Short mmCIF file of C-alpha atoms (C1' of nucleotides) in Angstrom, two decimals:
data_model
loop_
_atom_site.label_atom_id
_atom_site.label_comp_id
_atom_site.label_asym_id
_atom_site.label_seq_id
_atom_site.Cartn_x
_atom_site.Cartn_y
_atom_site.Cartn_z
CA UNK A 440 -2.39 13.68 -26.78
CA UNK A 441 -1.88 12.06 -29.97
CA UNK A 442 -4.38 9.29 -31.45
CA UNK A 443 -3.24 7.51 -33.93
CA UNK A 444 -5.48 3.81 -35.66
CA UNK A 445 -3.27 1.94 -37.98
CA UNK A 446 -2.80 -1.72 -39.23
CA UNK A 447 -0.08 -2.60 -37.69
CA UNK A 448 2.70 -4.97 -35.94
CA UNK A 449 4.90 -4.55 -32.90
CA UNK A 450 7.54 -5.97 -31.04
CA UNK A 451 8.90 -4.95 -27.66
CA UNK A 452 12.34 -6.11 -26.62
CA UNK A 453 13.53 -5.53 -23.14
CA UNK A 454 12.34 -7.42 -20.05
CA UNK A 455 11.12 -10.18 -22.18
CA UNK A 456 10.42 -10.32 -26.13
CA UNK A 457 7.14 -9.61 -27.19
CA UNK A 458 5.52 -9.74 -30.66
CA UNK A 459 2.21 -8.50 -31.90
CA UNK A 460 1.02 -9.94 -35.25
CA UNK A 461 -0.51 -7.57 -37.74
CA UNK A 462 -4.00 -6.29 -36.61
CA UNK A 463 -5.42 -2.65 -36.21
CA UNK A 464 -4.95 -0.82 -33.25
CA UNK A 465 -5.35 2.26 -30.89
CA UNK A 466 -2.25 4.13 -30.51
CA UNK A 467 -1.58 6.42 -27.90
CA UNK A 468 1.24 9.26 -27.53
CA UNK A 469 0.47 10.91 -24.47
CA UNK A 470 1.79 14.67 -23.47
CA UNK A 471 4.74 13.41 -21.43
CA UNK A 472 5.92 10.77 -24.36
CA UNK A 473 4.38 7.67 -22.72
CA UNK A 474 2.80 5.46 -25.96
CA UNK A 475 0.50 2.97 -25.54
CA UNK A 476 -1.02 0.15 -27.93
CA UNK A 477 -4.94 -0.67 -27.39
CA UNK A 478 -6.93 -3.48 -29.35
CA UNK A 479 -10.80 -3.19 -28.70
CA UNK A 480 -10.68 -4.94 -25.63
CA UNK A 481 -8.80 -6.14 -22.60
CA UNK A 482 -9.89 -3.40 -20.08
CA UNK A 483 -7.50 -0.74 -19.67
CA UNK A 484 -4.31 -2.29 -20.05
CA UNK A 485 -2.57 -2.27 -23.18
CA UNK A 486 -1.07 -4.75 -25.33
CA UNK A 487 2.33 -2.93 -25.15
CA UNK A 488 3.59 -0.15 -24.27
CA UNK A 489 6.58 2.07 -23.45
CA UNK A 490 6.85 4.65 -20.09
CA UNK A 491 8.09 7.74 -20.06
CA UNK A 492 10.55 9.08 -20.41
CA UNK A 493 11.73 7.91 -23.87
CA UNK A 494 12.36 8.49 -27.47
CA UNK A 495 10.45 8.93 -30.04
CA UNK A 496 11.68 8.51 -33.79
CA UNK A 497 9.37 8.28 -36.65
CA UNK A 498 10.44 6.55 -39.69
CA UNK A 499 9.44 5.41 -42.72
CA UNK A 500 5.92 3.26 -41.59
CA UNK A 501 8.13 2.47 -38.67
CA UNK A 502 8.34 3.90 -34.46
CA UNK A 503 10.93 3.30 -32.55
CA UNK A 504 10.62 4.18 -29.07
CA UNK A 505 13.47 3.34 -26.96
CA UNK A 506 14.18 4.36 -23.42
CA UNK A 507 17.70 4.60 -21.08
CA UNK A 508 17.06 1.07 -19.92
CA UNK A 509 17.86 -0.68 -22.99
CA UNK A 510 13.74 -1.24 -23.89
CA UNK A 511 12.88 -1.06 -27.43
CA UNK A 512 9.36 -0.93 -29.02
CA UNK A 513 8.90 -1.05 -32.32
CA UNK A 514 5.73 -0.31 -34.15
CA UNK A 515 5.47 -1.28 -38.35
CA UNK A 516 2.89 0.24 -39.63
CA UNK A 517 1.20 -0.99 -42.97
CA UNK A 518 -1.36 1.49 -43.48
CA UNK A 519 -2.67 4.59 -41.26
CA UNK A 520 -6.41 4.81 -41.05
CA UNK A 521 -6.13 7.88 -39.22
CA UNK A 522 -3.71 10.68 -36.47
CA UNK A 523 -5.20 13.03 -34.71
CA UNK A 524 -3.77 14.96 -32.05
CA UNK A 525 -5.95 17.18 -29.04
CA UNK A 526 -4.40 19.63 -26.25
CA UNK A 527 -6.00 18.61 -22.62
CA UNK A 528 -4.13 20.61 -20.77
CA UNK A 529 -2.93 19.57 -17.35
CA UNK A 530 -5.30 17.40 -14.92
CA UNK A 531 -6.02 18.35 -11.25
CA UNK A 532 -5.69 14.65 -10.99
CA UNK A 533 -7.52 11.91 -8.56
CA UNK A 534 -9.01 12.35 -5.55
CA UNK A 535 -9.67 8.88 -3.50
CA UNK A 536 -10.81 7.86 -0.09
CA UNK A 537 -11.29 4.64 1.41
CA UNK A 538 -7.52 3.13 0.66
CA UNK A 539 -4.96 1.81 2.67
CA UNK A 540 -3.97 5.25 4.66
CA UNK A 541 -7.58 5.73 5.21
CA UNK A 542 -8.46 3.05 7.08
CA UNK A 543 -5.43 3.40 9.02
CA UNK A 544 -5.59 7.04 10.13
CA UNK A 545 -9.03 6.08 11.07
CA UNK A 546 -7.69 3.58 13.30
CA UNK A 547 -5.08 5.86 14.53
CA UNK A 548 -7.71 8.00 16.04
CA UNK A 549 -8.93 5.49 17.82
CA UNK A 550 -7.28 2.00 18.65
CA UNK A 551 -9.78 1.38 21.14
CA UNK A 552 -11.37 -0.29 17.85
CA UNK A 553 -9.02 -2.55 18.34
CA UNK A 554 -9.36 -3.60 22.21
CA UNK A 555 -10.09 -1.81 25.37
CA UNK A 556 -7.88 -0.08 26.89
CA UNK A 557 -5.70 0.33 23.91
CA UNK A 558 -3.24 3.33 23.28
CA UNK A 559 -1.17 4.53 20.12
CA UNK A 560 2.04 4.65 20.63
CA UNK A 561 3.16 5.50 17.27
CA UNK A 562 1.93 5.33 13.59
CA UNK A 563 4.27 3.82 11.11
CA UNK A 564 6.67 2.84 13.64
CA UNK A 565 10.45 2.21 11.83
CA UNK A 566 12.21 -0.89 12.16
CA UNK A 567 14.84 -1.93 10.19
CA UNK A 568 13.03 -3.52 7.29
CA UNK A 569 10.33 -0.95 7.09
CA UNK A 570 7.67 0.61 9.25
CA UNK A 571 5.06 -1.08 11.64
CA UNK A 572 1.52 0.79 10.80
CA UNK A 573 0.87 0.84 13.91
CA UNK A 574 2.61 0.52 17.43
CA UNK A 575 0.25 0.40 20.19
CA UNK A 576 0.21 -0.78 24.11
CA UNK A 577 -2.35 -2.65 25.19
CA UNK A 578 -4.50 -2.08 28.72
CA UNK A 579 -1.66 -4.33 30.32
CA UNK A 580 0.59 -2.03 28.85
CA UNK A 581 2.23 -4.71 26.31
CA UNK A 582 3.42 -3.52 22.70
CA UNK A 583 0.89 -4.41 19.92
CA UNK A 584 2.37 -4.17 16.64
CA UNK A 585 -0.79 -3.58 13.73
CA UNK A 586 -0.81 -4.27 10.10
CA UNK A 587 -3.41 -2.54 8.50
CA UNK A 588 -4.90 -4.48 5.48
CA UNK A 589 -7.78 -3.44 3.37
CA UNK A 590 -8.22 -7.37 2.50
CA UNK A 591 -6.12 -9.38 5.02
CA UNK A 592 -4.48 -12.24 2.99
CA UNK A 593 -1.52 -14.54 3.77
CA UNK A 594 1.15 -11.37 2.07
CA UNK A 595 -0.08 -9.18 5.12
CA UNK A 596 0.79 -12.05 7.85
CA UNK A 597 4.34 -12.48 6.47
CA UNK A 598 4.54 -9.12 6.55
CA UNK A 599 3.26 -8.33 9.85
CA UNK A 600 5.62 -11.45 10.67
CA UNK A 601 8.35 -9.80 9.94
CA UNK A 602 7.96 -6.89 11.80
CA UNK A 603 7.51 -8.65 14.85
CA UNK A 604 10.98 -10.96 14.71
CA UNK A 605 12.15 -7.45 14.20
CA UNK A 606 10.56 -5.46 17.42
CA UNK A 607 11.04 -8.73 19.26
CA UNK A 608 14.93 -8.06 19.18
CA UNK A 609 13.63 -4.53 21.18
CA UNK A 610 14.11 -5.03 24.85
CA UNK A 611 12.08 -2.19 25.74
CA UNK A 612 9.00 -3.60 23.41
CA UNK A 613 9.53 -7.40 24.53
CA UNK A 614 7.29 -9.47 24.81
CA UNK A 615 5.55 -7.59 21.36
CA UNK A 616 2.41 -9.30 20.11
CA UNK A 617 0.51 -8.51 16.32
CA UNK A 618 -2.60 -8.11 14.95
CA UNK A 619 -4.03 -7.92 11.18
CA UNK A 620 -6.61 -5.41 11.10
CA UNK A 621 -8.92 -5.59 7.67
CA UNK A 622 -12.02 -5.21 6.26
CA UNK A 623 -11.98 -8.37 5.23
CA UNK A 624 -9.28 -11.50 6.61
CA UNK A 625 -9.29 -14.24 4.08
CA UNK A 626 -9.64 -17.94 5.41
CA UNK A 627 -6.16 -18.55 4.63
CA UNK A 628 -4.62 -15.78 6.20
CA UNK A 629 -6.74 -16.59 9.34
CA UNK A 630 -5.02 -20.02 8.92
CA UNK A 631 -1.30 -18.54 8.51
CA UNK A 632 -2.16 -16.33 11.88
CA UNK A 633 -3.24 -18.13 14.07
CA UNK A 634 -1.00 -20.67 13.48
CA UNK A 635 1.99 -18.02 13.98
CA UNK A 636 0.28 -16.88 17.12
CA UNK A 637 -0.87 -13.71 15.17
CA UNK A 638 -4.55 -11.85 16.35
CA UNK A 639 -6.74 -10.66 13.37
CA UNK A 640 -9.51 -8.63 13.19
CA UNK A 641 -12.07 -7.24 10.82
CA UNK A 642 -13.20 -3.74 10.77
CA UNK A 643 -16.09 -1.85 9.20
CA UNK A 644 -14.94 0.99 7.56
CA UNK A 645 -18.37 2.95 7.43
CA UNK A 646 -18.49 2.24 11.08
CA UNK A 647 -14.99 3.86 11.84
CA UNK A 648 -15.80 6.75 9.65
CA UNK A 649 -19.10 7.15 11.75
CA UNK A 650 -17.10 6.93 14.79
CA UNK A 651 -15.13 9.72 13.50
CA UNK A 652 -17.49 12.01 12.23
CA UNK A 653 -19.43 11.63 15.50
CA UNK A 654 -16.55 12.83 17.46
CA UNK A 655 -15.90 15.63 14.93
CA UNK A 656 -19.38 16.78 15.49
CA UNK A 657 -18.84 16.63 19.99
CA UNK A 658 -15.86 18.64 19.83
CA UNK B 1096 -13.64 1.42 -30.23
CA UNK B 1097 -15.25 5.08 -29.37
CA UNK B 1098 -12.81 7.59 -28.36
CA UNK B 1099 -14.61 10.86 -26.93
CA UNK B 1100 -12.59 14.05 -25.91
CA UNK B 1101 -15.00 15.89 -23.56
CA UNK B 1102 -14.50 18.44 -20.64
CA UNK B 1103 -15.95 16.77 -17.64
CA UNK B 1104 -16.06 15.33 -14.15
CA UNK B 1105 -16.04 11.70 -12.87
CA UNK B 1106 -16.95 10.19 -9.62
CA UNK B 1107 -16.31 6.49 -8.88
CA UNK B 1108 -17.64 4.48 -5.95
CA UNK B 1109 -17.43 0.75 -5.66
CA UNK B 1110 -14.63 -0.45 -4.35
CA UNK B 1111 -13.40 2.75 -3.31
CA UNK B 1112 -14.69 6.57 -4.04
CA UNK B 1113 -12.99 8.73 -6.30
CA UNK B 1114 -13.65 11.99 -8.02
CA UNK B 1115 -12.27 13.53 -10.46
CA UNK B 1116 -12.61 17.77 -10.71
CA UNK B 1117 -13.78 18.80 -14.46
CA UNK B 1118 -11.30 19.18 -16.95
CA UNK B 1119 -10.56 18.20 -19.98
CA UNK B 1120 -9.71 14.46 -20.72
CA UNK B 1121 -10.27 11.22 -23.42
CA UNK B 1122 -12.59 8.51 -22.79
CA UNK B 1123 -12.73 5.19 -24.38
CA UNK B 1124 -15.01 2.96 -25.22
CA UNK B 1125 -13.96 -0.79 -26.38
CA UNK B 1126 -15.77 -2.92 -28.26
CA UNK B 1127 -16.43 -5.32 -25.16
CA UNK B 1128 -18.15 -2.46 -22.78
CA UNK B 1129 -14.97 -1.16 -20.72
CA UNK B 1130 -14.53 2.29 -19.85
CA UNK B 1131 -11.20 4.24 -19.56
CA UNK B 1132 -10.49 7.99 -18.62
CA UNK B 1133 -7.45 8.96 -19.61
CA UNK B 1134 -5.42 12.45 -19.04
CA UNK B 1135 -2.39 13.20 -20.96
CA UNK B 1136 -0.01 11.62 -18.72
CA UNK B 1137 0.71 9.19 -15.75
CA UNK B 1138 1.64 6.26 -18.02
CA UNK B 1139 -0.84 4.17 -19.26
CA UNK B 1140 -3.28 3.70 -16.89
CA UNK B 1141 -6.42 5.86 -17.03
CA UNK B 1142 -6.94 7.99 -14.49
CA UNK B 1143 -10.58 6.07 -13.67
CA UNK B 1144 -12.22 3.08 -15.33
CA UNK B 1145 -15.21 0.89 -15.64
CA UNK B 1146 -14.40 -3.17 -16.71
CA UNK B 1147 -16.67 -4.87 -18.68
CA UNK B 1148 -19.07 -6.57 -18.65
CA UNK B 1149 -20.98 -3.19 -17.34
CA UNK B 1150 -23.84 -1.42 -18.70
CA UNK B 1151 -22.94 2.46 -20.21
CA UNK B 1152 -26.34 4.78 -20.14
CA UNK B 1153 -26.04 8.20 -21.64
CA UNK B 1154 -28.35 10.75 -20.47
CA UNK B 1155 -28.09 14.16 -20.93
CA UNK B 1156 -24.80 15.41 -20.32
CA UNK B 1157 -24.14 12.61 -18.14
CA UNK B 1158 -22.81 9.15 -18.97
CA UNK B 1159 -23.57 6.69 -16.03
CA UNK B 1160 -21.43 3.25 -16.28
CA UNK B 1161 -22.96 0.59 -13.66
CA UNK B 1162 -22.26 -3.12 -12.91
CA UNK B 1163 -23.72 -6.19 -11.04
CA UNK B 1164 -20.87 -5.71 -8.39
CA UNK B 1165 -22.19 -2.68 -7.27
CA UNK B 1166 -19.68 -0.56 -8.56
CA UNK B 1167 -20.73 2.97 -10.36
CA UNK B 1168 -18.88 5.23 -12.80
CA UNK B 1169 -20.96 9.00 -13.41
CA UNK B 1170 -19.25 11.05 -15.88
CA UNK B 1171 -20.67 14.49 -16.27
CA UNK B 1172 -20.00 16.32 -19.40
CA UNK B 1173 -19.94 19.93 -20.07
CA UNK B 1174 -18.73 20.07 -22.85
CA UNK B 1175 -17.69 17.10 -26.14
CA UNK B 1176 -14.91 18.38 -28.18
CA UNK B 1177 -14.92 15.36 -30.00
CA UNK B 1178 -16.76 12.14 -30.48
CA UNK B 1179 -15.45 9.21 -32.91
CA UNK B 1180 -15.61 5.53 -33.40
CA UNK B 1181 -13.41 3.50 -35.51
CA UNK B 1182 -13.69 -0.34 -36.06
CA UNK B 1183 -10.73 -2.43 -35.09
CA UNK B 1184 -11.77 -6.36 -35.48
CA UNK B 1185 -10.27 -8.85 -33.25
CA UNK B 1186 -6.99 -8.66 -32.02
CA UNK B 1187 -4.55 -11.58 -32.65
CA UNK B 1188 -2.76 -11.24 -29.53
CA UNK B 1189 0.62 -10.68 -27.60
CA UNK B 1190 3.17 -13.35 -27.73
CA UNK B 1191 5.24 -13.76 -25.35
CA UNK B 1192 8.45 -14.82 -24.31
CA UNK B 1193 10.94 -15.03 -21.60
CA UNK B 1194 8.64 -14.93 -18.58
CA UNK B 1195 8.44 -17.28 -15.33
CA UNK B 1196 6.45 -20.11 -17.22
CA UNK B 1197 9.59 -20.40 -20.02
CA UNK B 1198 11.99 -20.35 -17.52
CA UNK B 1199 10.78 -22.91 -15.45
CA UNK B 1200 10.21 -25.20 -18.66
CA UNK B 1201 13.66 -24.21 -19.79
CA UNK B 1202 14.47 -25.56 -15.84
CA UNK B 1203 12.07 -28.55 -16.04
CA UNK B 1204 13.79 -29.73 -19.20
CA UNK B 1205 17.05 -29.53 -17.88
CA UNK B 1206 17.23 -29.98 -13.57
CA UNK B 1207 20.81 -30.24 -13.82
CA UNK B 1208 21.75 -27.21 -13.97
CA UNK B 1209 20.44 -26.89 -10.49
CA UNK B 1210 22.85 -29.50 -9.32
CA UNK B 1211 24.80 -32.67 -10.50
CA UNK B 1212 22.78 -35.48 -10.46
CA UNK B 1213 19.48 -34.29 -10.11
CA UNK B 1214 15.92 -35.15 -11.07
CA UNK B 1215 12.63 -33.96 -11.63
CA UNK B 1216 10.26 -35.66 -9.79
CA UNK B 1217 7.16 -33.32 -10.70
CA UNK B 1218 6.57 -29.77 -11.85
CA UNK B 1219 3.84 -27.26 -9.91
CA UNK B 1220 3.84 -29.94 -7.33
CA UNK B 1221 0.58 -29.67 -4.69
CA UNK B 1222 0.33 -28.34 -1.46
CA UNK B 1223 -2.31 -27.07 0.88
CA UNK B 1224 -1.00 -23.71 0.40
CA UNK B 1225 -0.25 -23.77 -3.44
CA UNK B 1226 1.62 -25.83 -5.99
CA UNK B 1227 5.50 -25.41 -5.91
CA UNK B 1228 7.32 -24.72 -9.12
CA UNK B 1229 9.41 -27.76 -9.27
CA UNK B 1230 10.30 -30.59 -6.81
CA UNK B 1231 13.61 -32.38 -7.26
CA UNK B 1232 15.62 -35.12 -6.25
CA UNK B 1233 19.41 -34.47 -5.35
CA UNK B 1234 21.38 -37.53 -6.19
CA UNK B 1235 21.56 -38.87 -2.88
CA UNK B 1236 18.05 -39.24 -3.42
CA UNK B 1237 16.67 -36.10 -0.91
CA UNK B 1238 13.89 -34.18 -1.67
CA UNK B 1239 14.53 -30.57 -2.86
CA UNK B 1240 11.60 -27.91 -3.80
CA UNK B 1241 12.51 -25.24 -6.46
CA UNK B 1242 11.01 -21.86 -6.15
CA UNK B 1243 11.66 -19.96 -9.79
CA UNK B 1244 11.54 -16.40 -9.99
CA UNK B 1245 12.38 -14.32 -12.76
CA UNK B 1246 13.80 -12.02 -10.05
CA UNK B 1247 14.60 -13.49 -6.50
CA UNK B 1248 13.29 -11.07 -3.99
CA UNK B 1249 11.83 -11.68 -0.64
CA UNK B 1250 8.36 -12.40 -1.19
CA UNK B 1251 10.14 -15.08 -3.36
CA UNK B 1252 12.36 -16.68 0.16
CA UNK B 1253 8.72 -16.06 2.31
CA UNK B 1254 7.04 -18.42 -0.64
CA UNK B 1255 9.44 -21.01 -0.36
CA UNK B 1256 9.67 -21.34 3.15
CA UNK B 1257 5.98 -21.48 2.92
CA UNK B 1258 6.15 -24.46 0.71
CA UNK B 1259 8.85 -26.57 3.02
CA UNK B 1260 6.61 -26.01 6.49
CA UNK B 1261 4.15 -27.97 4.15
CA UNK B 1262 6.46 -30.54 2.39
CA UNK B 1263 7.87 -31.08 5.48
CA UNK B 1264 4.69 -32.67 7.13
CA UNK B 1265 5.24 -35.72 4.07
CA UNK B 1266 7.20 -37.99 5.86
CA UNK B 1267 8.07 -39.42 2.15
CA UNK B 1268 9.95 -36.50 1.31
CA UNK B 1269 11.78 -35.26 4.84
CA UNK B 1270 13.55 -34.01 5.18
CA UNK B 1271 13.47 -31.34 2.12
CA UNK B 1272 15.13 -28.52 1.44
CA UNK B 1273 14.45 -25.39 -0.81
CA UNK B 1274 16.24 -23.75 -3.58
CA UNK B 1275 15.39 -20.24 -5.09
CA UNK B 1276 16.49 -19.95 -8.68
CA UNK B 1277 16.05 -16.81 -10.82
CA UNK B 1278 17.86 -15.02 -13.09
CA UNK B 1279 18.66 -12.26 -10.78
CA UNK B 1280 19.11 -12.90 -6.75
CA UNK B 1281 18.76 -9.34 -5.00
CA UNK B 1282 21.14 -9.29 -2.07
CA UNK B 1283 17.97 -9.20 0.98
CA UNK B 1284 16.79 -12.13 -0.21
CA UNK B 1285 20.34 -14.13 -0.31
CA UNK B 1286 20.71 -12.79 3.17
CA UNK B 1287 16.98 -14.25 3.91
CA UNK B 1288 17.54 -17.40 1.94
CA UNK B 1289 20.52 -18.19 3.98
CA UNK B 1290 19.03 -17.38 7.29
CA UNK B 1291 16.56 -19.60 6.58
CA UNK B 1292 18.64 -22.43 5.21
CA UNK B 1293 17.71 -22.16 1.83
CA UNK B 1294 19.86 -22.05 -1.19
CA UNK B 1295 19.81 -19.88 -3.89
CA UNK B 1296 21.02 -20.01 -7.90
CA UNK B 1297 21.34 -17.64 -10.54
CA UNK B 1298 20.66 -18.94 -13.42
CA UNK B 1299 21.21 -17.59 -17.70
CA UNK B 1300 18.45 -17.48 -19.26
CA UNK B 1301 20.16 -17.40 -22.94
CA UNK B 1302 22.41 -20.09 -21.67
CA UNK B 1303 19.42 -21.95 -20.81
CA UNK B 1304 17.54 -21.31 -23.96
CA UNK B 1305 20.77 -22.32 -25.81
CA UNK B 1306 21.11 -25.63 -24.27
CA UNK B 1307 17.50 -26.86 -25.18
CA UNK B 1308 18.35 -25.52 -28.76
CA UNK B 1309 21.54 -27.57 -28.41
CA UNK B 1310 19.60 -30.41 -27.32
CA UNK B 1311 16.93 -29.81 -29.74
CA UNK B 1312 19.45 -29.84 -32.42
CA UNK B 1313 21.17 -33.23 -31.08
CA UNK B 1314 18.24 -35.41 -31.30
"C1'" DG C 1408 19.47 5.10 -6.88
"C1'" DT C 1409 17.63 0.72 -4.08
"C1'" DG C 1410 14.22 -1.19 -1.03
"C1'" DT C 1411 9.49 -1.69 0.60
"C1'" DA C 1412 4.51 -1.57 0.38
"C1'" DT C 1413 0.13 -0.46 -2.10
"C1'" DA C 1414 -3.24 -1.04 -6.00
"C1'" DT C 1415 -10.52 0.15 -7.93
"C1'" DC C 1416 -3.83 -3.30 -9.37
"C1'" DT C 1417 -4.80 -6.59 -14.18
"C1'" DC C 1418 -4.62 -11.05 -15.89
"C1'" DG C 1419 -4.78 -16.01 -16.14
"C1'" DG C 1420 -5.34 -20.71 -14.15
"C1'" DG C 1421 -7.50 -24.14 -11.14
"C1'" DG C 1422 -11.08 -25.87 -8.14
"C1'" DC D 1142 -17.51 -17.89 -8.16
"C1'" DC D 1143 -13.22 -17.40 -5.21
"C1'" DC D 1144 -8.37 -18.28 -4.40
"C1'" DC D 1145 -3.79 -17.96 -5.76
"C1'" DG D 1146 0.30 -16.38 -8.20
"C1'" DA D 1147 2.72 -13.55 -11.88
"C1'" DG D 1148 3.44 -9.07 -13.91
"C1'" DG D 1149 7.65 -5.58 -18.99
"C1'" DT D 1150 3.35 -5.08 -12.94
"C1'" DA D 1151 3.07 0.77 -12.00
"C1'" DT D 1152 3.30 4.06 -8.35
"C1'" DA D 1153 4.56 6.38 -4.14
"C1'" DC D 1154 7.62 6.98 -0.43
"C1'" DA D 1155 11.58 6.35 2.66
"C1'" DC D 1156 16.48 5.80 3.09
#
DNA sequence: GTGTATATCTCGGGG
DNA sequence: CCCCGAGGTATACAC
């Protein structure tokens, strides 16, 4: 990785124009050619910045990083304040628990969450426009179709929505009702559901967790 | 801005957990508090972070970055390669241009390129659900809501039909209709537009931006 | 490659 | 503060 501070302007053309007046800045080259432009501030993003892959070409107070996509970023640099550069070596990278997939394998392994009497029929269930989460019957034996949501907002109904026009042309599924399971179902998407007939529900993740680490333990 | 190259391990838990195994990475320190891991890769985001406003304690060997939400960032060091700070003053800031805001100006300015005739009656008109980007007159007089995208996609078609359920309930504008306009219409969401009865335009941005020059020019 | 969904999204605006 | 919408979203994954 490759730190350089200089006084400097930029401009990026490519999906839109952008200009940077002259200031000085953070700038990053990272190992796989990625460069990034920090001010002291503005959490992690940064001002500008090109992806990899690219390329690189140093001029004469001037970078011009350009890319296959027709991007350009160019950096002019009035003065270099310093450039260092520092091996890191490849990173084992992230581990994380408690998104998305999470929640619903934890509601796979039991959709009795859910309602009594409840049975999986299939996780990530394919329809033409992209797969259910999950594709239950309920005690009655009717097709549930579930949208698993960490925060349930009015994106997940349309979503879930769609699904369901979808199953609904499935004989063998018909009559198909949904539900938007999340930790948390905003007021609006409550709104947007139950106005298109949709069930929601909210779920406590340290609960389900419990639930399966309990069973873990019996068997 | 402190920029420290250290071998260590992270663990974040707030709004999920993470960890991160020890290796060797750079963390940075703005001005305003905020907190950014970053491995030599993976674009520009850091591999974990802390926002400001937060407060950073450093004990011994151990950095622990905590905030009123709850949320807790423990880096353990065993080892600093490097620690530096550099001042950077305030930045002036990215300008932009050629986003959704210009284009629906450029649109605002201008309605007839949408269709012979037309007018604006207001821009980011209120609903319920959210304002919509422009509302129209035809010239037989009908009401017509403008959805403007950058890039017409589905999410854009969902919004929009969103928007006429509402407008639909004024009995001073029914009946309405909907028009997505954006510089690029991706073929799903033509196919959704139309199944919906919605129309869609595709509209040139320079062309656009040349006419209000024109115009500018004129008068 | 496009299409679809997720994200500790980030960021800004309005109530 | 929350809610909502845009983003050069980025990123992963399926087709």
């Amino acid at each position: 990785m490759r730190l350089v501070v200089a006084t400097c302007s930029v401009d990026y053309q490519g999906r839109l124009q952008a200009h940077l007046p002259l200031a000085t800045r953070l700038i990053m080259v990272k190992a796989d050619g990625c460069v990034a432009i920090h001010a002291d501030g503005g959490a992690y993003k940064p001002l500008n910045w090109m992806n990899a892959p690219n390329r690189l070409v140093e001029g004469d107070g001037t970078w011009t990083v350009t890319n296959d996509k027709g991007e350009r970023l160019t950096i002019t640099m009035t003065e270099v304040h310093s450039d260092t550069s520092v091996e890191l070596g490849r990173d084992p990278g992230l581990e994380k628990d408690g998104v998305e997939a999470h929640l619903q394998e934890l509601l796979a392994a039991d959709v009795t969450v859910l309602g009594r009497g409840w049975r999986l029929v299939r996780r990530e269930h394919p329809t033409d426009i992209g797969p259910v989460d999950l594709l239950c019957r309920d005690a009655e034996g009717a097709a549930v179709a579930v949208e698993v949501k960490r925060r349930g907002e009015i994106d997940g109904v349309e979503q879930l929505a769609r699904y369901l026009e979808r199953l609904a042309l499935d004989p063998s599924l018909r009559p198909v009702r949904g539900v938007l399971a999340a930790q948390v179902v905003k007021p609006q998407a409550r709104v947007l559901a139950e106005s298109r007939g949709i069930g929601w529900v909210e779920l406590d993740y340290d609960a389900l967790r419990g639930v399966e680490r309990a069973e873990m333990t019996l068997f």
